[in-house]
Structures are given as C-alpha cells and as structure tokens.
CSV table of C-alpha atoms in Angstrom, one decimal:
chain,number,residue,atom,x,y,z
A,968,MET,CA,51.0,19.3,-43.0
A,969,CYS,CA,49.4,22.8,-44.4
A,970,LYS,CA,48.8,23.3,-47.7
A,971,ASN,CA,51.6,25.8,-47.8
A,972,ASN,CA,54.1,23.8,-46.6
A,973,ARG,CA,53.2,20.6,-48.9
A,974,GLN,CA,53.6,23.1,-51.7
A,975,THR,CA,57.0,24.6,-50.7
A,976,LEU,CA,58.2,21.1,-50.5
A,977,LEU,CA,56.6,19.9,-53.9
A,978,ASN,CA,58.1,23.3,-55.4
A,979,ALA,CA,61.8,21.9,-54.0
A,980,LEU,CA,61.4,18.7,-55.2
A,981,GLY,CA,60.5,19.5,-58.6
A,982,LEU,CA,63.3,22.1,-58.4
A,983,SER,CA,65.6,19.4,-57.3
A,984,CYS,CA,64.6,16.9,-60.3
A,985,TYR,CA,65.1,19.5,-63.1
A,986,GLN,CA,68.4,20.6,-61.6
A,987,LEU,CA,69.7,16.8,-61.4
A,988,PHE,CA,68.3,16.3,-64.8
A,989,SER,CA,69.8,19.5,-66.1
A,990,GLN,CA,73.1,18.5,-64.4
A,991,LYS,CA,73.0,15.1,-66.2
A,992,LYS,CA,71.8,16.4,-69.5
A,993,GLU,CA,75.2,18.9,-69.6
A,994,GLU,CA,77.3,15.7,-68.4
A,995,ARG,CA,75.8,13.9,-71.6
A,996,ILE,CA,76.5,16.9,-73.4
A,997,LYS,CA,80.1,17.0,-72.4
A,998,GLU,CA,80.8,13.7,-72.6
A,999,ARG,CA,79.7,13.6,-76.4
A,1000,LEU,CA,81.5,16.7,-77.3
A,1001,PHE,CA,84.6,15.2,-75.8
A,1002,LYS,CA,84.1,11.6,-77.9
A,1003,LEU,CA,83.4,14.1,-81.0
A,1004,SER,CA,86.8,16.1,-80.3
A,1005,ILE,CA,89.1,12.8,-79.7
A,1006,HIS,CA,87.6,11.2,-82.9
A,1007,LEU,CA,88.4,14.8,-85.1
A,1008,LEU,CA,91.5,14.6,-83.9
A,1009,ALA,CA,92.1,10.9,-84.8
A,1010,LEU,CA,91.1,11.6,-88.0
A,1011,TRP,CA,93.5,14.8,-88.3
A,1012,LEU,CA,96.6,13.1,-87.2
A,1013,HIS,CA,95.5,10.0,-89.5
A,1014,CYS,CA,95.6,12.4,-92.4
A,1015,LYS,CA,98.9,13.9,-91.3
A,1016,ARG,CA,100.8,10.6,-90.7
A,1017,PHE,CA,99.2,9.8,-94.2
A,1018,LEU,CA,101.2,12.5,-95.9
A,1019,SER,CA,104.3,12.4,-93.3
A,1020,LYS,CA,107.3,10.9,-95.5
A,1021,ASP,CA,109.1,11.5,-92.1
A,1022,LYS,CA,110.8,7.8,-91.4
A,1023,LYS,CA,112.3,8.3,-87.9
A,1024,THR,CA,115.3,6.0,-87.0
A,1025,CYS,CA,115.4,6.6,-83.3
A,1026,HIS,CA,112.1,6.4,-81.5
A,1027,LYS,CA,110.6,7.8,-78.3
A,1028,ILE,CA,108.3,5.5,-76.5
A,1029,GLY,CA,105.8,7.3,-73.5
A,1030,LEU,CA,105.4,5.1,-70.0
A,1031,LEU,CA,101.8,5.5,-68.6
A,1032,THR,CA,102.4,5.3,-64.9
A,1033,PRO,CA,100.6,6.5,-61.8
A,1034,GLU,CA,104.0,6.9,-60.1
A,1035,PHE,CA,107.8,7.6,-60.9
A,1036,PHE,CA,109.3,7.0,-57.5
A,1037,HIS,CA,109.4,10.5,-56.5
A,1038,SER,CA,107.3,12.9,-53.8
A,1039,ASP,CA,106.3,14.9,-56.9
A,1040,CYS,CA,105.2,12.3,-58.6
A,1041,GLY,CA,103.2,9.6,-57.1
A,1042,GLY,CA,105.3,8.1,-54.3
A,1043,PHE,CA,107.7,5.3,-54.1
A,1044,GLY,CA,105.7,2.1,-55.4
A,1045,GLY,CA,107.4,-0.9,-57.0
A,1046,TYR,CA,106.2,0.5,-60.7
A,1047,GLY,CA,107.8,3.9,-60.0
A,1048,ALA,CA,111.0,2.5,-58.6
A,1049,ASN,CA,111.1,-0.1,-62.2
A,1050,LEU,CA,110.5,2.9,-64.5
A,1051,ARG,CA,113.4,4.7,-63.2
A,1052,LYS,CA,115.7,2.1,-64.2
A,1053,ILE,CA,114.0,1.8,-67.7
A,1054,THR,CA,114.4,5.8,-68.3
A,1055,ASP,CA,117.8,5.5,-66.7
A,1056,TYR,CA,119.0,3.0,-68.9
A,1057,VAL,CA,117.4,3.8,-72.5
A,1058,ASN,CA,118.0,7.8,-71.9
A,1059,GLY,CA,121.4,6.9,-70.9
A,1060,ASN,CA,122.7,4.6,-73.2
A,1061,GLY,CA,123.2,6.5,-76.4
A,1062,GLY,CA,120.8,3.4,-78.2
A,1063,THR,CA,117.8,4.0,-80.7
A,1064,ILE,CA,115.2,4.2,-77.9
A,1065,SER,CA,114.4,7.1,-75.2
A,1066,ALA,CA,111.6,7.6,-73.0
A,1067,ASP,CA,109.2,10.2,-70.9
A,1068,ILE,CA,106.7,9.5,-68.2
A,1069,LEU,CA,103.2,10.5,-68.6
A,1070,LEU,CA,101.9,10.5,-65.1
A,1071,THR,CA,98.1,9.4,-65.4
A,1072,ARG,CA,97.1,10.5,-62.4
A,1073,ALA,CA,96.5,15.2,-61.6
A,1074,HIS,CA,98.6,16.3,-58.8
A,1075,GLY,CA,97.4,18.8,-56.6
A,1076,SER,CA,97.2,21.8,-58.6
A,1077,ILE,CA,99.8,21.2,-61.4
A,1078,PRO,CA,98.8,22.7,-64.8
A,1079,HIS,CA,99.7,20.6,-67.7
A,1080,SER,CA,103.3,20.4,-67.7
A,1081,ILE,CA,107.2,19.0,-68.3
A,1082,LYS,CA,109.5,18.5,-65.3
A,1083,LYS,CA,112.3,16.5,-65.6
A,1084,TYR,CA,112.7,13.8,-62.3
A,1085,HIS,CA,115.9,11.5,-62.2
A,1086,ASN,CA,116.9,11.1,-65.9
A,1087,ALA,CA,113.5,11.5,-67.9
A,1088,PHE,CA,110.9,13.9,-68.9
A,1089,VAL,CA,107.8,13.6,-66.7
A,1090,LEU,CA,104.3,14.9,-68.4
A,1091,PHE,CA,101.9,16.0,-65.7
A,1092,ARG,CA,98.1,15.9,-66.8
A,1093,PRO,CA,96.2,19.0,-65.8
A,1094,ASN,CA,94.2,19.2,-62.8
A,1095,HIS,CA,91.4,21.2,-63.7
A,1096,HIS,CA,87.7,20.3,-63.9
A,1097,LYS,CA,86.5,24.1,-65.3
A,1098,SER,CA,87.3,24.2,-69.3
A,1099,TYR,CA,88.2,20.5,-69.6
A,1100,LEU,CA,87.8,20.3,-72.9
A,1101,ILE,CA,90.7,22.9,-73.5
A,1102,ASN,CA,93.0,21.8,-71.0
A,1103,PHE,CA,92.8,18.2,-72.9
A,1104,LEU,CA,93.6,19.7,-76.2
A,1105,ARG,CA,96.1,21.7,-74.3
A,1106,TYR,CA,97.7,18.5,-73.1
A,1107,SER,CA,97.2,16.5,-76.1
A,1108,ARG,CA,99.3,19.1,-78.2
A,1109,MET,CA,101.9,19.1,-75.3
A,1110,ALA,CA,101.9,15.3,-75.6
A,1111,ARG,CA,102.2,15.4,-79.1
A,1112,GLY,CA,105.0,17.8,-79.0
A,1113,ARG,CA,106.9,15.1,-77.8
A,1114,GLY,CA,107.0,12.8,-80.4
A,1115,LEU,CA,106.0,9.6,-78.8
A,1116,ASN,CA,106.2,6.8,-81.4
A,1117,LEU,CA,104.8,4.4,-78.8
A,1118,LEU,CA,102.7,4.4,-75.3
A,1119,ILE,CA,103.3,1.6,-72.8
A,1120,SER,CA,100.8,1.6,-70.3
A,1121,ILE,CA,102.2,-0.2,-67.0
A,1122,ASP,CA,99.1,-2.3,-66.4
A,1123,TRP,CA,95.5,-0.7,-67.0
A,1124,TYR,CA,93.7,1.9,-64.9
A,1125,LYS,CA,90.7,4.1,-66.1
A,1126,ASP,CA,93.2,7.1,-65.3
A,1127,TYR,CA,94.9,6.0,-67.9
A,1128,GLU,CA,92.4,6.9,-70.8
A,1129,TYR,CA,93.2,10.5,-70.9
A,1130,SER,CA,96.6,9.9,-72.0
A,1131,ALA,CA,95.4,7.6,-74.4
A,1132,TYR,CA,92.8,9.5,-75.7
A,1133,ALA,CA,95.0,12.6,-76.1
A,1134,LEU,CA,97.5,10.4,-78.3
A,1135,PRO,CA,94.7,8.8,-80.5
A,1136,MET,CA,96.9,7.3,-82.8
A,1137,THR,CA,100.1,6.3,-81.3
A,1138,PRO,CA,100.5,2.6,-81.2
A,1139,LEU,CA,99.6,1.4,-77.8
A,1140,LEU,CA,101.2,-1.7,-75.8
A,1141,ILE,CA,99.6,-3.1,-72.9
A,1142,TRP,CA,102.1,-4.1,-69.9
A,1143,ILE,CA,100.1,-6.7,-68.3
A,1144,ARG,CA,101.5,-6.0,-64.5
A,1145,ASP,CA,99.5,-7.0,-61.7
A,1146,PRO,CA,95.5,-7.8,-63.3
A,1147,ARG,CA,92.9,-8.0,-60.3
A,1148,SER,CA,90.1,-10.2,-61.1
A,1149,LEU,CA,87.1,-10.7,-58.9
A,1150,LYS,CA,88.5,-13.6,-57.4
A,1151,GLU,CA,91.9,-12.1,-57.1
A,1152,TRP,CA,90.5,-9.1,-55.0
A,1153,GLN,CA,88.4,-11.9,-53.3
A,1154,ALA,CA,91.5,-13.6,-51.7
A,1155,ILE,CA,92.8,-10.2,-50.9
A,1156,ALA,CA,89.5,-9.2,-48.5
A,1157,THR,CA,90.5,-12.3,-46.1
A,1158,VAL,CA,93.0,-9.7,-44.5
A,1159,PRO,CA,90.5,-7.2,-43.0
A,1160,GLN,CA,93.6,-4.5,-42.8
A,1161,GLU,CA,94.1,-4.3,-46.1
A,1162,MET,CA,90.2,-3.8,-46.9
A,1163,GLN,CA,90.5,-0.9,-44.5
A,1164,ALA,CA,94.1,0.6,-46.0
A,1165,SER,CA,92.4,0.4,-49.5
A,1166,GLY,CA,89.2,2.0,-48.4
A,1167,HIS,CA,87.2,-1.3,-49.9
A,1168,HIS,CA,85.0,-2.3,-47.0
A,1169,THR,CA,82.3,-4.2,-49.3
A,1170,ILE,CA,82.9,-7.0,-51.7
A,1171,GLN,CA,80.1,-4.6,-53.7
A,1172,ASN,CA,83.2,-1.8,-53.3
A,1173,ILE,CA,85.3,-4.5,-55.0
A,1174,GLU,CA,83.1,-5.2,-57.8
A,1175,ASN,CA,82.7,-1.8,-58.7
A,1176,ILE,CA,86.4,-1.7,-59.2
A,1177,VAL,CA,86.7,-4.6,-61.2
A,1178,ASN,CA,84.1,-3.9,-63.5
A,1179,ARG,CA,85.2,0.3,-63.8
A,1180,LYS,CA,88.3,-1.1,-65.0
A,1181,ARG,CA,86.8,-3.8,-67.2
A,1182,ASP,CA,84.8,-1.0,-69.2
A,1183,SER,CA,87.5,1.4,-69.3
A,1184,ILE,CA,90.1,-1.0,-71.1
A,1185,ASN,CA,86.9,-2.2,-73.4
A,1186,ARG,CA,86.8,1.3,-74.0
A,1187,ILE,CA,90.0,1.9,-75.3
A,1188,VAL,CA,90.5,-1.3,-77.6
A,1189,LYS,CA,87.0,-0.4,-79.1
A,1190,PHE,CA,88.0,3.6,-79.5
A,1191,SER,CA,91.1,1.8,-81.1
A,1192,ARG,CA,89.6,-0.3,-83.3
A,1193,GLN,CA,87.5,2.6,-84.7
A,1194,THR,CA,90.5,4.6,-85.1
A,1195,GLY,CA,93.2,2.1,-86.8
A,1196,ARG,CA,95.7,2.5,-83.7
A,1197,LYS,CA,97.5,-0.5,-82.9
A,1198,ILE,CA,97.0,-2.1,-79.7
A,1199,VAL,CA,98.8,-5.4,-78.3
A,1200,PHE,CA,99.4,-6.8,-75.1
A,1201,ALA,CA,102.3,-7.6,-73.2
A,1202,THR,CA,103.1,-9.6,-69.7
A,1203,GLN,CA,105.9,-10.0,-67.4
A,1204,ALA,CA,104.8,-13.1,-66.6
A,1205,LYS,CA,103.3,-16.2,-68.3
A,1206,TYR,CA,100.7,-17.0,-65.1
A,1207,LEU,CA,99.4,-13.5,-65.7
A,1208,ILE,CA,97.4,-14.5,-69.2
A,1209,ALA,CA,94.8,-16.0,-67.7
A,1210,ARG,CA,94.0,-13.6,-65.1
A,1211,ALA,CA,94.7,-11.0,-67.3
A,1212,ARG,CA,91.9,-12.5,-69.6
A,1213,GLU,CA,89.8,-13.0,-66.6
A,1214,ALA,CA,90.5,-9.3,-65.0
A,1215,TYR,CA,89.9,-7.4,-68.6
A,1216,GLY,CA,87.0,-9.8,-69.8
A,1217,LEU,CA,88.3,-9.8,-73.2
A,1218,ASP,CA,90.6,-12.1,-75.5
A,1219,VAL,CA,94.7,-10.3,-74.9
A,1220,GLY,CA,95.4,-13.0,-77.7
A,1221,ASN,CA,99.1,-14.2,-77.1
A,1222,PRO,CA,101.0,-11.4,-75.1
A,1223,ILE,CA,104.6,-10.7,-76.1
A,1224,LEU,CA,106.7,-11.6,-73.1
A,1225,LEU,CA,108.3,-8.5,-71.3
A,1226,PRO,CA,109.7,-9.3,-67.9
A,1227,LYS,CA,110.9,-6.2,-66.0
A,1228,PRO,CA,114.6,-5.6,-66.8
A,1229,LEU,CA,116.9,-5.1,-64.0
A,1230,ASN,CA,120.4,-4.0,-63.2
A,1231,MET,CA,122.2,-7.0,-62.8
A,1232,PRO,CA,125.0,-6.8,-59.8
A,1233,ASN,CA,128.6,-7.9,-60.1
A,1234,THR,CA,128.7,-11.1,-57.6
A,1235,GLU,CA,132.5,-12.5,-57.9
A,1236,GLU,CA,131.3,-15.0,-55.0
A,1237,ILE,CA,128.1,-15.0,-52.7
A,1238,THR,CA,128.1,-13.9,-49.3
A,1239,TYR,CA,126.6,-14.5,-46.3
A,1240,SER,CA,126.0,-12.4,-43.2
A,1241,LYS,CA,127.9,-14.5,-40.3
A,1242,LYS,CA,125.0,-14.4,-38.3
A,1243,PRO,CA,121.8,-16.3,-40.1
A,1244,SER,CA,119.8,-13.7,-41.0
A,1245,LEU,CA,116.5,-13.5,-43.3
A,1246,GLY,CA,115.1,-10.2,-45.3
A,1247,PHE,CA,112.2,-8.0,-45.7
A,1248,LEU,CA,112.2,-5.8,-48.4
A,1249,GLY,CA,109.2,-3.9,-49.6
A,1250,ARG,CA,106.5,-1.6,-48.4
A,1251,LEU,CA,105.0,-2.4,-44.3
A,1252,GLU,CA,101.2,-2.5,-45.7
A,1253,PRO,CA,98.7,-5.2,-44.9
A,1254,ILE,CA,98.8,-6.4,-48.2
A,1255,LYS,CA,102.1,-7.2,-47.7
A,1256,ARG,CA,101.5,-9.3,-44.2
A,1257,PRO,CA,104.6,-8.4,-42.5
A,1258,TRP,CA,103.3,-9.3,-39.2
A,1259,ILE,CA,104.3,-13.0,-40.5
A,1260,PHE,CA,107.4,-12.0,-41.0
A,1261,PHE,CA,107.3,-10.4,-37.3
A,1262,GLU,CA,105.7,-13.7,-35.8
A,1263,LEU,CA,108.6,-15.9,-37.1
A,1264,ALA,CA,111.1,-13.8,-35.7
A,1265,LYS,CA,109.7,-15.0,-32.4
A,1266,ARG,CA,109.9,-18.8,-33.7
A,1267,PHE,CA,113.8,-18.2,-34.7
A,1268,PRO,CA,115.5,-16.1,-31.8
A,1269,HIS,CA,119.2,-17.3,-33.1
A,1270,VAL,CA,118.3,-15.5,-36.3
A,1271,ASP,CA,118.4,-11.8,-37.3
A,1272,PHE,CA,115.3,-10.5,-39.3
A,1273,LEU,CA,116.0,-7.1,-41.4
A,1274,VAL,CA,113.3,-5.2,-42.2
A,1275,ALA,CA,113.7,-2.5,-45.2
A,1276,GLY,CA,111.1,-0.6,-45.6
A,1277,LYS,CA,108.3,1.9,-44.7
A,1278,SER,CA,104.7,2.0,-44.2
A,1279,HIS,CA,102.0,4.0,-46.2
A,1280,PHE,CA,99.2,3.7,-43.1
A,1281,PRO,CA,101.1,4.1,-39.8
A,1282,GLU,CA,97.5,4.1,-38.1
A,1283,ILE,CA,97.1,1.0,-39.2
A,1284,MET,CA,100.9,-0.6,-39.2
A,1285,ASP,CA,102.6,1.1,-36.0
A,1286,PRO,CA,100.0,-0.8,-33.2
A,1287,ILE,CA,101.0,-3.9,-34.9
A,1288,ILE,CA,104.9,-2.9,-35.4
A,1289,LYS,CA,104.6,-2.0,-31.3
A,1290,ARG,CA,103.8,-5.4,-30.3
A,1291,TYR,CA,107.1,-7.1,-31.3
A,1292,SER,CA,109.1,-3.9,-30.8
A,1293,HIS,CA,110.7,-5.9,-27.6
A,1294,LEU,CA,112.2,-8.9,-30.1
A,1295,PRO,CA,116.3,-7.9,-30.3
A,1296,ASN,CA,116.2,-9.8,-33.2
A,1297,LEU,CA,113.7,-8.1,-35.4
A,1298,LYS,CA,115.1,-5.1,-36.9
A,1299,PHE,CA,113.6,-2.3,-38.8
A,1300,LEU,CA,115.7,-0.5,-40.9
A,1301,GLY,CA,113.6,1.9,-42.9
A,1302,MET,CA,113.7,3.0,-46.2
A,1303,LEU,CA,117.1,1.9,-48.0
A,1304,ALA,CA,119.0,3.9,-50.4
A,1305,GLU,CA,120.3,2.0,-53.5
A,1306,GLU,CA,123.7,1.4,-51.8
A,1307,GLN,CA,122.3,0.5,-48.6
A,1308,LYS,CA,120.0,-2.0,-50.6
A,1309,ASP,CA,122.7,-3.6,-52.2
A,1310,GLU,CA,125.0,-4.3,-48.8
A,1311,PHE,CA,121.5,-5.7,-47.6
A,1312,LEU,CA,121.0,-8.0,-50.2
A,1313,ARG,CA,124.5,-9.3,-50.4
A,1314,ASN,CA,124.4,-10.3,-46.8
A,1315,ILE,CA,121.2,-11.8,-46.0
A,1316,TRP,CA,120.7,-15.8,-46.5
A,1317,GLY,CA,117.5,-15.3,-48.0
A,1318,LEU,CA,114.4,-12.7,-48.6
A,1319,LEU,CA,111.1,-13.6,-47.3
A,1320,LEU,CA,108.0,-12.2,-48.9
A,1321,PRO,CA,104.5,-13.2,-46.9
A,1322,SER,CA,101.9,-11.3,-49.2
A,1323,ILE,CA,98.7,-12.2,-49.6
A,1324,HIS,CA,99.1,-11.2,-53.0
A,1325,GLU,CA,101.6,-10.8,-55.8
A,1326,ALA,CA,102.3,-10.8,-59.7
A,1327,MET,CA,105.6,-10.9,-60.3
A,1328,PRO,CA,107.5,-8.7,-57.6
A,1329,ASN,CA,110.6,-6.7,-57.9
A,1330,VAL,CA,112.2,-7.9,-55.1
A,1331,PHE,CA,112.2,-11.7,-56.1
A,1332,GLU,CA,114.0,-10.6,-59.4
A,1333,GLU,CA,116.0,-8.5,-57.2
A,1334,ALA,CA,117.0,-11.4,-54.7
A,1335,PHE,CA,117.8,-14.1,-57.5
A,1336,SER,CA,120.1,-11.4,-59.0
A,1337,TYR,CA,122.1,-11.5,-55.7
A,1338,CYS,CA,122.1,-15.6,-55.7
A,1339,LYS,CA,119.7,-15.1,-52.7
A,1340,PRO,CA,116.7,-18.0,-53.0
A,1341,VAL,CA,113.2,-16.3,-51.6
A,1342,VAL,CA,110.7,-18.3,-49.1
A,1343,SER,CA,106.9,-17.3,-50.4
A,1344,CYS,CA,103.7,-18.2,-50.3
A,1345,GLN,CA,103.1,-16.8,-53.7
A,1346,ASN,CA,104.8,-18.7,-56.6
A,1347,PRO,CA,104.6,-16.9,-60.1
A,1348,ASP,CA,105.9,-18.9,-62.9
A,1349,ASN,CA,106.5,-21.5,-60.6
A,1350,VAL,CA,109.9,-19.3,-59.7
A,1351,VAL,CA,109.9,-19.6,-55.9
A,1352,ALA,CA,109.5,-23.7,-56.3
A,1353,GLU,CA,112.0,-23.8,-58.7
A,1354,PHE,CA,114.6,-20.9,-57.1
A,1355,GLY,CA,113.3,-20.8,-53.3
A,1356,PHE,CA,110.7,-22.2,-50.8
A,1357,TYR,CA,107.3,-22.2,-51.5
A,1358,THR,CA,105.1,-22.8,-48.3
A,1359,GLY,CA,101.7,-23.4,-50.7
A,1360,GLU,CA,99.0,-21.2,-50.7
A,1361,ILE,CA,98.2,-19.1,-47.5
A,1362,LEU,CA,94.9,-16.7,-47.0
A,1363,GLY,CA,93.7,-14.6,-44.0
A,1364,GLN,CA,96.0,-13.0,-41.7
A,1365,GLY,CA,98.2,-15.7,-41.5
A,1366,LEU,CA,98.4,-16.1,-37.9
A,1367,ASP,CA,97.4,-19.2,-37.2
A,1368,ASN,CA,99.7,-22.2,-36.5
A,1369,ASN,CA,99.2,-24.1,-39.8
A,1370,SER,CA,100.4,-21.1,-41.5
A,1371,LEU,CA,103.2,-20.1,-39.4
A,1372,ASP,CA,104.7,-23.7,-39.4
A,1373,ALA,CA,104.4,-23.7,-43.0
A,1374,PHE,CA,106.7,-20.9,-43.3
A,1375,SER,CA,108.7,-22.1,-40.6
A,1376,LYS,CA,109.7,-25.4,-42.5
A,1377,ALA,CA,110.6,-23.6,-45.2
A,1378,VAL,CA,113.0,-20.8,-43.2
A,1379,GLU,CA,114.2,-24.1,-41.2
A,1380,GLU,CA,115.1,-25.9,-44.4
A,1381,LEU,CA,116.7,-22.3,-45.8
A,1382,LEU,CA,119.0,-21.8,-42.9
A,1383,THR,CA,120.2,-25.7,-42.5
A,1384,ASN,CA,120.5,-27.0,-45.8
A,1385,HIS,CA,123.5,-24.9,-47.0
A,1386,ALA,CA,124.2,-26.8,-50.5
A,1387,LEU,CA,120.6,-26.3,-51.7
A,1388,ARG,CA,120.2,-22.6,-50.4
A,1389,LYS,CA,123.2,-22.0,-52.3
A,1390,GLU,CA,122.4,-24.3,-55.6
A,1391,LYS,CA,119.2,-22.2,-55.8
A,1392,GLY,CA,120.5,-18.9,-55.4
A,1393,ILE,CA,123.2,-19.7,-58.6
A,1394,ARG,CA,120.2,-21.1,-60.6
A,1395,ALA,CA,118.0,-18.3,-59.7
A,1396,ARG,CA,121.0,-15.5,-60.9
A,1397,LYS,CA,121.0,-17.2,-64.1
A,1398,HIS,CA,117.3,-17.2,-64.8
A,1399,VAL,CA,117.1,-13.5,-64.1
A,1400,ALA,CA,120.6,-12.9,-66.1
A,1401,ALA,CA,118.5,-14.5,-69.5
A,1402,VAL,CA,114.9,-13.2,-68.7
A,1403,ASN,CA,115.4,-9.7,-67.0
A,1404,SER,CA,118.2,-8.0,-68.8
A,1405,PHE,CA,117.9,-4.6,-70.4
A,1406,SER,CA,119.0,-5.7,-73.9
A,1407,TYR,CA,116.0,-8.0,-74.2
A,1408,PHE,CA,113.7,-5.6,-73.2
A,1409,GLU,CA,115.2,-2.8,-75.5
A,1410,ASN,CA,115.2,-5.6,-78.6
A,1411,THR,CA,111.7,-6.3,-78.2
A,1412,ILE,CA,110.4,-2.8,-77.9
A,1413,SER,CA,112.4,-2.3,-81.1
A,1414,LYS,CA,111.3,-5.1,-82.8
A,1415,PHE,CA,107.5,-4.0,-81.9
A,1416,LEU,CA,108.6,-0.3,-83.5
A,1417,ALA,CA,109.4,-1.9,-86.5
A,1418,ASP,CA,106.5,-3.8,-86.9
A,1419,CYS,CA,104.1,-0.7,-86.3
A,1420,ASN,CA,106.1,1.2,-88.9
C-alpha cells in the first residue's frame, strides 16, 4: 500500500475515533444533565409538598403501561384490556379514586399530549430525540398538572423510567404481573417460533433483556431511596413473588396481594352448548402454542374447538393455521366483542390454554367467573389443579405424543365427568368472586394511599 493511501486511512481512523469519543462524551454530559435535572425536580417538589397544607380526600392514580386496548395506544393485549376495566370502574362509580393512563412508549410522532380513550385520560410521552431535556420537562409539567397521588406500574419495563422520573416524588406501586427471569426465558426459548416472533434469537439476547430490566428497576429503587419517594410492590399471585425476586435481582419484601379486578357476569345457571365444545381465548401467537389446540381438534372430532382471537404475527401463524383448515370441528371466530365473548364463555364446556408461559392469565379468571374449568399446562397458585384439569409442565412445541396424550387425558376427563366439571366450575367462580372484586382493589389502593399520607 502506498504511503499516501496509508496516511489517508490513518487520518480516517483518527477522525472516526475522535467522533466516537466526542459522541460518547456528549452522551455522558446529557446523562449527567438529565440526572441533575430530575434530582433538582425532586427537591423542588419535596419543598413544595412540605409547604402545602392541602389534604386531598379524593385520589387520582396514574397507571403506567405500554398499552391501553386501542390501536392508538399500543394494541389490544391483556394488560390494556384489564386496565380498561379498571379505569371504567374507578372513573365511573363516583368513588374516592380516579385513574389516568400514562403510556410509557412513544407512539409515532405524537408529541406529549393528553387525549381521552374509553373512560380515561391518556398521557402520551413525546417521541423527540432532539431537545430531549426540554421535552422531558414539558412532559413532567403536563403529568404534574394531572394531580396524581400514586403511580402504579404494570410490571416493570425500562420504558417506565421516563414517567417515573417525570414525577419523582409521587409514590410508586410496582404491580408484579409477569416477571420473567432467565429461567422463564429459557423455557420460552424451547418454542422456536416464539423466539422468531419476539426477535430474540439467542440466549445472549435474552440475557441482555433480563439484565436491562434488572438494571432499570434497581436504578428506580435507588433513585427513590435518595429522594424519599415511597416505593412498594404488589403482586397478582403469590407464586410470582419468588419469580420477581429472581427477575429483578432485589428484595421485593412482602408484596401487597392485589389480584386483577374482574367484572362478574350474572350466572343464575350454568349453561353448556348442546354439542361438546372447548374454547381457546387469546392472541394467536407462538407463546400460546395454539397448534396444540388444533391438534386436539383432530383427536376429538365429536367436539367443537372454538378459537377466539387473532394473530399479530400472520407470517408465522397463517401457514400453521392453513394446515388445519380442513377440520370441520375447528372454527376460527376472530376477535370477539364483549357481547360475543360473553356468549362464547357461557356456552363452552371449558377453556383450553396450552401456553409455554403464563403468569396469572386474564382468561383463567374470566372462564372461572362463568363457572367454566380450565385445561392447561400452567398452574399459577395451584388454580388449575384446584379449579380445572392440570396436565403437568410441557416444554417445547408440545406436538410429541407424550405431550398431546397429557392434554387428551385432561380433555377427556373434563368432557366425560359432568359432575366434577360442574363442581370445579362452581368453586372456581366462588374463588374469583372473593379475590378478584373491584371493591377489594379499590379498598387496597385506598389503604395504601392513606398510609402514604
């Protein structure tokens, strides 16, 4: 290589190194400036609270979530569906609590703004990389203007930090819903289609996810201790406490038991379709392994297998669904409206959920509220063994004979043992009526707010 070319390459390399160093230096300055800003904000709010004599009898909570059951608000997942029910209740019953939604992911080019969806005001965070600090302070002012007395985070994600820092003195309740440790992710990784759908192709990717979430939650806990913000944990199920300790890498103490509240349907009598039927209710995504449900339709041709839901990954799921399209007893109903879902749950004989991973799924509690038992390979807080038919743990794709035989045995018992099916269903409804009520949720939050004051 000639001397001139060599010198040109060295100059280019030197320039690249300088630009990289400058970029990192600039990022460090931005990070330090941001940290200084949130600490100053916390100090100002602390002084303001100390001087204030206002004692509120009505309380407003802010729910931190990535979604709120609308196409403008992150989609139609279980978190959003449940939060819609919560906000419909607390904002509509004239009680002492009301709720806003704080979307924790920026959506498109929407600036920081407040819009009403369903029965709640939704706060959008800005999606601006330029003027980051200015936009953050504007968002903080907007959020503070809502007069929130408590933040409730639905689980914990790194995206939540933005809103939590914007309200640095507002008490924070971290609601443990689905903490995923490396062990949980390793089980999920036994389903290749889910790894493809989620974009996590290697164990190293998974470790990075776990570590980022762990670092994030430890940062917010450390920051809250520095500023005097009260921070506690709640859990929707007792068995999730140990999983949260492992996933978060910290002591979560003795979390408040806070099951998801549920609208209880009127069920004067238990009804079943004339022809035996089993239901699948949820997203048609690889983590749910709906193909096990499809395979069971082949094994039980005298039973209607009803699929309620749609896929966010048609490129993965459509070819799988097509392989079973010839089965006359396998019926795809699409996404159901509330009235349709009510009819669906009233008529099926039971619900089947073959997911590789769950925490405490909404569909379990919904089925139980209609006195319908569940067949599943997941058994959170022993509810499936108690109020349904538990197959035992099943890893991988679940298409081997041993796995399908375990599901078939449970399905057979549900279909043929009429007395047991009814008895389990009745006890299931009594269970969710006791622990999944809106009044229990409201009383628990009110007590926590009183303790904060």
